[in-house]
mmCIF file of C-alpha atoms in Angstrom:
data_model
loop_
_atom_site.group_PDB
_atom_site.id
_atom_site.type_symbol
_atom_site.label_atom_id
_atom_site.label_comp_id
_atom_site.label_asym_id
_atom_site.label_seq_id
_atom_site.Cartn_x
_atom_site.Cartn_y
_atom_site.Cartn_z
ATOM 1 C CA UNK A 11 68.502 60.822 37.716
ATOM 2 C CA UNK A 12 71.175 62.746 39.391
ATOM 3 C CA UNK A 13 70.784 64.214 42.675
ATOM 4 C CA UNK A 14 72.662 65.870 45.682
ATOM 5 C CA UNK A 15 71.629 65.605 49.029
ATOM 6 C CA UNK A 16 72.772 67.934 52.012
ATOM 7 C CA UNK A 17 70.630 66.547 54.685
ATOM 8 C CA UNK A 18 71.136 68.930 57.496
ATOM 9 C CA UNK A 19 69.887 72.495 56.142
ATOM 10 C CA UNK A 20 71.575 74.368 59.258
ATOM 11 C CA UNK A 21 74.057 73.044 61.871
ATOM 12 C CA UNK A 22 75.102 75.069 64.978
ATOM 13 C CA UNK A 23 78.625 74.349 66.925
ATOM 14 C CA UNK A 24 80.322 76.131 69.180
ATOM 15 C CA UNK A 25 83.612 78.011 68.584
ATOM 16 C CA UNK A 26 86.572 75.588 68.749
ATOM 17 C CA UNK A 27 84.519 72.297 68.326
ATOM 18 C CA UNK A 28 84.861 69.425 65.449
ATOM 19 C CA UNK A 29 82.277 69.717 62.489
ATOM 20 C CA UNK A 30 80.579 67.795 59.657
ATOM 21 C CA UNK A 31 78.350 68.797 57.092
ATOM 22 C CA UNK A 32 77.173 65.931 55.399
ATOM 23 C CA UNK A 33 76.783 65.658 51.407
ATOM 24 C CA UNK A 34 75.143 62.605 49.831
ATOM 25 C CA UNK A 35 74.438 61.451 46.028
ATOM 26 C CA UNK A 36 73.386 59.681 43.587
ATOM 27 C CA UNK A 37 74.429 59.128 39.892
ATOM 28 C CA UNK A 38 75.080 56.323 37.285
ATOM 29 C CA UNK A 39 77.903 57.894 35.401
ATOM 30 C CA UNK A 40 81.345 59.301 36.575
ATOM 31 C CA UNK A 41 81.100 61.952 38.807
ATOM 32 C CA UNK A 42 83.312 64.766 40.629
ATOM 33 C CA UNK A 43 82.671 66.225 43.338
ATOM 34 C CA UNK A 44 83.147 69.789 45.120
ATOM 35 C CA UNK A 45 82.510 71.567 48.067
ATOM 36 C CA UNK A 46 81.907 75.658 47.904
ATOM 37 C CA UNK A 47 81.312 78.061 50.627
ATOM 38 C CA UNK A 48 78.931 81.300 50.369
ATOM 39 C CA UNK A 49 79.916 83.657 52.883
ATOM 40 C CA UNK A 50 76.985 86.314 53.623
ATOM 41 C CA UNK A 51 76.647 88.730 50.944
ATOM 42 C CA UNK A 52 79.071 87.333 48.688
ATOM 43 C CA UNK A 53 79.455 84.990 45.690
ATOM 44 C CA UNK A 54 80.562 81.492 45.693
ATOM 45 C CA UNK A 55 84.532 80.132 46.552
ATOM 46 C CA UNK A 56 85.592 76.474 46.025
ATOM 47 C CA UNK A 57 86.710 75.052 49.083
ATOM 48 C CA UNK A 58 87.978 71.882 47.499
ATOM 49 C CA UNK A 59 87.260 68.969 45.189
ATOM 50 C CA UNK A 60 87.731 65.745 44.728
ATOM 51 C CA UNK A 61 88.695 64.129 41.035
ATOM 52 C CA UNK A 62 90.478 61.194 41.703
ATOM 53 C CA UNK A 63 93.188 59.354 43.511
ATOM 54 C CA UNK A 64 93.413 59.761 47.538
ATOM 55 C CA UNK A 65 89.646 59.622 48.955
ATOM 56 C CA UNK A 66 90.551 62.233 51.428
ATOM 57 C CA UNK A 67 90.951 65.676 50.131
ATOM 58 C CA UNK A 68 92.241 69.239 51.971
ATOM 59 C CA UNK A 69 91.041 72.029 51.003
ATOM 60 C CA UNK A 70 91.543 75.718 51.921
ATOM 61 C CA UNK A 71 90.827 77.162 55.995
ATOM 62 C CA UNK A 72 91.632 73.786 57.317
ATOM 63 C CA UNK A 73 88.746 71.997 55.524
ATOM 64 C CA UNK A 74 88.633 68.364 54.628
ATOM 65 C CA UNK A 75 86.486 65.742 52.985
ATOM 66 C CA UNK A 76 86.588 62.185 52.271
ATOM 67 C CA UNK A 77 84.827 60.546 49.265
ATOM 68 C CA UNK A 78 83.008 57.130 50.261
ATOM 69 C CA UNK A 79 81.973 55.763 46.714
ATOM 70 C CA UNK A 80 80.491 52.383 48.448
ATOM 71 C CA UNK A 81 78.249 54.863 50.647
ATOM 72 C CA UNK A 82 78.053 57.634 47.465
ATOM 73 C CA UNK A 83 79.254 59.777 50.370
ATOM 74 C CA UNK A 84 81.479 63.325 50.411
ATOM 75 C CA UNK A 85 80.782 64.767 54.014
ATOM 76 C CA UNK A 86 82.754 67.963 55.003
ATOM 77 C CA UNK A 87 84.768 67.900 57.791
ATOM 78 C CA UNK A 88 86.615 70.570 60.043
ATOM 79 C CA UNK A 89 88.443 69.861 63.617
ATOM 80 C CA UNK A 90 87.803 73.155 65.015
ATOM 81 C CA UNK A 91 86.024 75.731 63.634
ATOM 82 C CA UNK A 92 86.137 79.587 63.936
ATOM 83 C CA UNK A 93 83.763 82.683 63.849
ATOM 84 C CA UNK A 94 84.945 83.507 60.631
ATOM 85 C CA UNK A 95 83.480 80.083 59.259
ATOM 86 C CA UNK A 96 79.971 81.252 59.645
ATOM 87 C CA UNK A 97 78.714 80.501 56.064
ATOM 88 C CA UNK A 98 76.528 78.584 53.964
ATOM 89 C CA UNK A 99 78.396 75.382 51.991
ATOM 90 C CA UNK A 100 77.466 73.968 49.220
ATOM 91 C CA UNK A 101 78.148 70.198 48.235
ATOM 92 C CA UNK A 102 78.486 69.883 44.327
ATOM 93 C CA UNK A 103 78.472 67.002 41.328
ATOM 94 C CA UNK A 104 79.573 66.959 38.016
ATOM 95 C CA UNK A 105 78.259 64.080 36.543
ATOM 96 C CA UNK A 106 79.688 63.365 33.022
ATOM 97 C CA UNK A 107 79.500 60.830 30.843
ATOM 98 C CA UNK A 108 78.218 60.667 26.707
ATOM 99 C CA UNK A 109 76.257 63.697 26.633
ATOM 100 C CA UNK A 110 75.942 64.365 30.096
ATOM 101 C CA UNK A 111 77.891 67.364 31.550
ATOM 102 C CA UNK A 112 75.977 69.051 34.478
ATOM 103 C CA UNK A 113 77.143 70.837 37.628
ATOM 104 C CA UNK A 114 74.058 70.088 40.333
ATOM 105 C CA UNK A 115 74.029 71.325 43.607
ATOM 106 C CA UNK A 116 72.959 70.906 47.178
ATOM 107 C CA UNK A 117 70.578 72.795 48.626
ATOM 108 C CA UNK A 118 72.756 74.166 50.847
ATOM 109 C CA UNK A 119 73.981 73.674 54.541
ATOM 110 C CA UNK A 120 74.042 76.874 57.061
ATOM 111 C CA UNK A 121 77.092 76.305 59.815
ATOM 112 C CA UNK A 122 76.619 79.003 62.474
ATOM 113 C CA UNK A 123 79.793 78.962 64.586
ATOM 114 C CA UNK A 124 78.550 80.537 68.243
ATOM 115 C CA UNK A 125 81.193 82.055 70.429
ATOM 116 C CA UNK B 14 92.311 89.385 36.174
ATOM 117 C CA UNK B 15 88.875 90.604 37.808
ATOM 118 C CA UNK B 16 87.288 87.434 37.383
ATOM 119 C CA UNK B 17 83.528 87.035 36.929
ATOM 120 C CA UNK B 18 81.759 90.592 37.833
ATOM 121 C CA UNK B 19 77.920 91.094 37.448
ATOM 122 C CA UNK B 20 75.949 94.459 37.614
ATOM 123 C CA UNK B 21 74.190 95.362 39.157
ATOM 124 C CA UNK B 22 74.305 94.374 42.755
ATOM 125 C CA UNK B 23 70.576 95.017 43.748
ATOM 126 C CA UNK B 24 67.698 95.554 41.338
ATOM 127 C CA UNK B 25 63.616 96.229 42.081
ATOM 128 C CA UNK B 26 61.571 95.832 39.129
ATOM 129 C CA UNK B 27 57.927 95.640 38.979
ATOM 130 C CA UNK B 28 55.555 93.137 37.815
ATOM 131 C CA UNK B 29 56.148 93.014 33.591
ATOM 132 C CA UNK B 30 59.142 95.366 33.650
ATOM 133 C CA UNK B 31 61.987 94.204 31.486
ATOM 134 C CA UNK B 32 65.896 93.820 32.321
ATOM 135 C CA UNK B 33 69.033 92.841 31.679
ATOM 136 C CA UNK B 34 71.795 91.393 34.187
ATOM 137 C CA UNK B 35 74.922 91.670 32.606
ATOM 138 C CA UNK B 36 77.921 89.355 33.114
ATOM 139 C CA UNK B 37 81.599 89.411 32.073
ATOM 140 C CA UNK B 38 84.679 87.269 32.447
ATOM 141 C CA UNK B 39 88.122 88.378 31.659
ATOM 142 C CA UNK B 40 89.998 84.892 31.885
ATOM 143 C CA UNK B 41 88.805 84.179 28.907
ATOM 144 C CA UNK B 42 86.448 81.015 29.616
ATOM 145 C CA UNK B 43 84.800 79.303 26.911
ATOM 146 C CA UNK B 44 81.803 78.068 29.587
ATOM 147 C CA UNK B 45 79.223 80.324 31.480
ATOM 148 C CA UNK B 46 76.453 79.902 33.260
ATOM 149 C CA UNK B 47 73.110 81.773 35.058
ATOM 150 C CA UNK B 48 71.787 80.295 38.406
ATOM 151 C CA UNK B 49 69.174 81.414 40.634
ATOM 152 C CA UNK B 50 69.750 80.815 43.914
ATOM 153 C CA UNK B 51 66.262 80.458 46.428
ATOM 154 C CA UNK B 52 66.108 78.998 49.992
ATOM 155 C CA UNK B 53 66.086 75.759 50.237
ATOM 156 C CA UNK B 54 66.395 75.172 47.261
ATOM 157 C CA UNK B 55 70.518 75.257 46.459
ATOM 158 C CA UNK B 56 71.250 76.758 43.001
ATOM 159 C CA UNK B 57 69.390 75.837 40.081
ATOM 160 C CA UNK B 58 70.731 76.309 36.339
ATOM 161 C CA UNK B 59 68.948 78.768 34.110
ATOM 162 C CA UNK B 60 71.194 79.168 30.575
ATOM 163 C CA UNK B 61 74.459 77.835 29.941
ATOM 164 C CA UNK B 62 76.606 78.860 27.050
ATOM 165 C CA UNK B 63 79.523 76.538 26.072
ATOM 166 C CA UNK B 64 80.952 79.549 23.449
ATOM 167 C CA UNK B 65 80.557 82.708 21.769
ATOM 168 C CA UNK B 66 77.544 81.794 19.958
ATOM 169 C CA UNK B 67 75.972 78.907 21.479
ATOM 170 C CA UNK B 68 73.456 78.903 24.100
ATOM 171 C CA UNK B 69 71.237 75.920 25.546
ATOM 172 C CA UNK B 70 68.856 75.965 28.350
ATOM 173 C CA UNK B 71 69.547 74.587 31.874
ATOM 174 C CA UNK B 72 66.951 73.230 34.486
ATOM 175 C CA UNK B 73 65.218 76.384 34.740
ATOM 176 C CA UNK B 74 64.878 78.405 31.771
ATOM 177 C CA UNK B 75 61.455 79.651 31.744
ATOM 178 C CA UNK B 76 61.132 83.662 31.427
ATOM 179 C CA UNK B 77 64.701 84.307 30.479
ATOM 180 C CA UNK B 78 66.687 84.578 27.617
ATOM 181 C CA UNK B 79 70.405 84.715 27.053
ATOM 182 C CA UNK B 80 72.605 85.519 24.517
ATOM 183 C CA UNK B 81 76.376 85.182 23.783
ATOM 184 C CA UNK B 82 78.213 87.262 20.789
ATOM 185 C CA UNK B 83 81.577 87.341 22.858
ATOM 186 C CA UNK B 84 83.327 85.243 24.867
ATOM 187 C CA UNK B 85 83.412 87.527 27.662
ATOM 188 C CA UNK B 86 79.877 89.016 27.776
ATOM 189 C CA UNK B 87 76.863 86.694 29.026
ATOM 190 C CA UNK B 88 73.867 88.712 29.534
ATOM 191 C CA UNK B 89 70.351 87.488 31.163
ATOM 192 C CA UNK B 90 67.619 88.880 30.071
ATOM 193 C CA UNK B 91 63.933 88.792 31.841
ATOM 194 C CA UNK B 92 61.447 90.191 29.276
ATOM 195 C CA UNK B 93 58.274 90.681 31.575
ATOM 196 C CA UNK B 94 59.622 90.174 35.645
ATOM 197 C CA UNK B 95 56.990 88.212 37.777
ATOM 198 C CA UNK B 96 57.591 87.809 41.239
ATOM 199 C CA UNK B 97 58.466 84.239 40.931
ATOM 200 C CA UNK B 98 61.697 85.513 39.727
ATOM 201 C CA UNK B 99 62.341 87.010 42.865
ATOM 202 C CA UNK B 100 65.899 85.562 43.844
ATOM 203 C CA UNK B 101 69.914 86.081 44.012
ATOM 204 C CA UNK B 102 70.986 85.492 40.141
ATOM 205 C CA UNK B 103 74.692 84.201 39.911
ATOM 206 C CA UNK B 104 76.757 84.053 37.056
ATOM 207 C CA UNK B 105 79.648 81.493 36.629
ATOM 208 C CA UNK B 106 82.406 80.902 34.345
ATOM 209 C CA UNK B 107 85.023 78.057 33.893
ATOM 210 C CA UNK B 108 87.426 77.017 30.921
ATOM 211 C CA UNK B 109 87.024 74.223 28.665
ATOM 212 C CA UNK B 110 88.056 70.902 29.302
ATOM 213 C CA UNK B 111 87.410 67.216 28.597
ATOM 214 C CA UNK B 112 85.285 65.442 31.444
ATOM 215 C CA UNK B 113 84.328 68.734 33.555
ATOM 216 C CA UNK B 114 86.832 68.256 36.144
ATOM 217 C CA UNK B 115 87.850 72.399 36.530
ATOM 218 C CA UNK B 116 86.921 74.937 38.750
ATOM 219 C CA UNK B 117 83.708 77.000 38.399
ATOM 220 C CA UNK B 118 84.275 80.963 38.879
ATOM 221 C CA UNK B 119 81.153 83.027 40.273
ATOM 222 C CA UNK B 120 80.343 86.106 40.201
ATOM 223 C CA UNK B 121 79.382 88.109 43.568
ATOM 224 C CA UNK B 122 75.683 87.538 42.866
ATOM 225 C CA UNK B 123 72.555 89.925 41.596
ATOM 226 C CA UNK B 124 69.689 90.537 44.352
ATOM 227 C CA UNK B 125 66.262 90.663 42.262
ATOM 228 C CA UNK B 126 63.167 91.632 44.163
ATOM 229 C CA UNK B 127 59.901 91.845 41.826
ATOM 230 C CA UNK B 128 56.939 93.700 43.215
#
């Protein structure tokens, strides 16, 4: 069975230091993978994906991730972070393949930037 | 385009009321889709529809029903609320295309509390 795994359910830094929020999975068929950020109160915003070629993808407020297939692996990664990136993100999978077409998610990863 | 919009924003019902959250899309996407969204627990899949006409049930489907006579309007229905349904309901929309590899649109979210 498919599954997503976002091991750390909250992760505190400090304003200006590195992060990672760490995203883990597992699936027998082709997969694609996304990240998506939930600011309070709102809906849900793609922050990037990954479908294929380069392994290490930007995405939007100086985000970046880097697929690992050998390690089934697509951990989140910012240098320094700000306030404003107080959120909750959400690593994502499509697995497809036959008749297999499902979006499953993470249970979600709280990043509480403190001044 | 306004994207995915849901009404309403907040809604208390009480134990075996009946209601409908209503969903629209106006970027004309043949795919939506109705999450719940719990702590802990990440977003789970309720009803998916893949066209005007065609529903199917996701991982969670139990006490709703959905229907879908346009390709704009995807309304969730919950024909006698228990509190178990307590949660944020999110509707999602994305276009058609082979292997699943395009972004998912959502909604800004419907707060449910059932007394």
């Amino acid at each position: 069975a498919q599954s997503v795994t976002q091991l750390d359910s909250q992760v505190p830094v400090f304003e200006e230091a590195p992060v990672e929020l760490r995203c883990n999975y597992s699936s027998s068929v082709s997969v694609y993978l996304f990240w998506y950020v939930q600011y309070p109160n709102q809906g849900l915003q793609l922050l990037l994906k990954y479908l294929s070629g380069s392994t290490l993808v930007k995405g939007i407020n100086g985000f970046e991730a880097e697929f690992n297939k050998s390690q089934t692996s697509f951990h989140l990664r910012k240098p320094s972070v700000h306030i404003s990136d107080t959120a909750e993100y959400f690593c994502a999978v499509r697995v497809y393949g036959g008749a297999t077409n499902k979006l499953i998610f993470g249970t979600g990863t709280l990043l509480a930037v403190q001044p | 385009n306004a994207g995915v919009t849901q009404t309403p924003k907040f809604q208390v019902l009480k134990t075996g009321q009946s209601m409908t959250l209503q969903c629209a899309q106006d970027m004309n996407h043949e795919y939506m889709s109705w999450y719940r969204q719990d702590p802990g627990m990440g977003l789970r899949l309720i009803h998916y529809s893949v066209g005007a006409g065609i529903t199917d049930q996701g991982e969670v489907p139990n006490g709703y029903n959905v229907s879908r006579s346009t390709t704009e309007d995807f309304p969730l229905r919950l024909l006698s609320a228990a509190p178990s349904q307590t949660s944020v309901y999110f509707c999602a929309s994305r276009p058609r295309t082979s292997g699943g590899n395009n972004e998912q649109f959502f909604g800004p979210g419907t707060r449910l509390t059932v007394l």
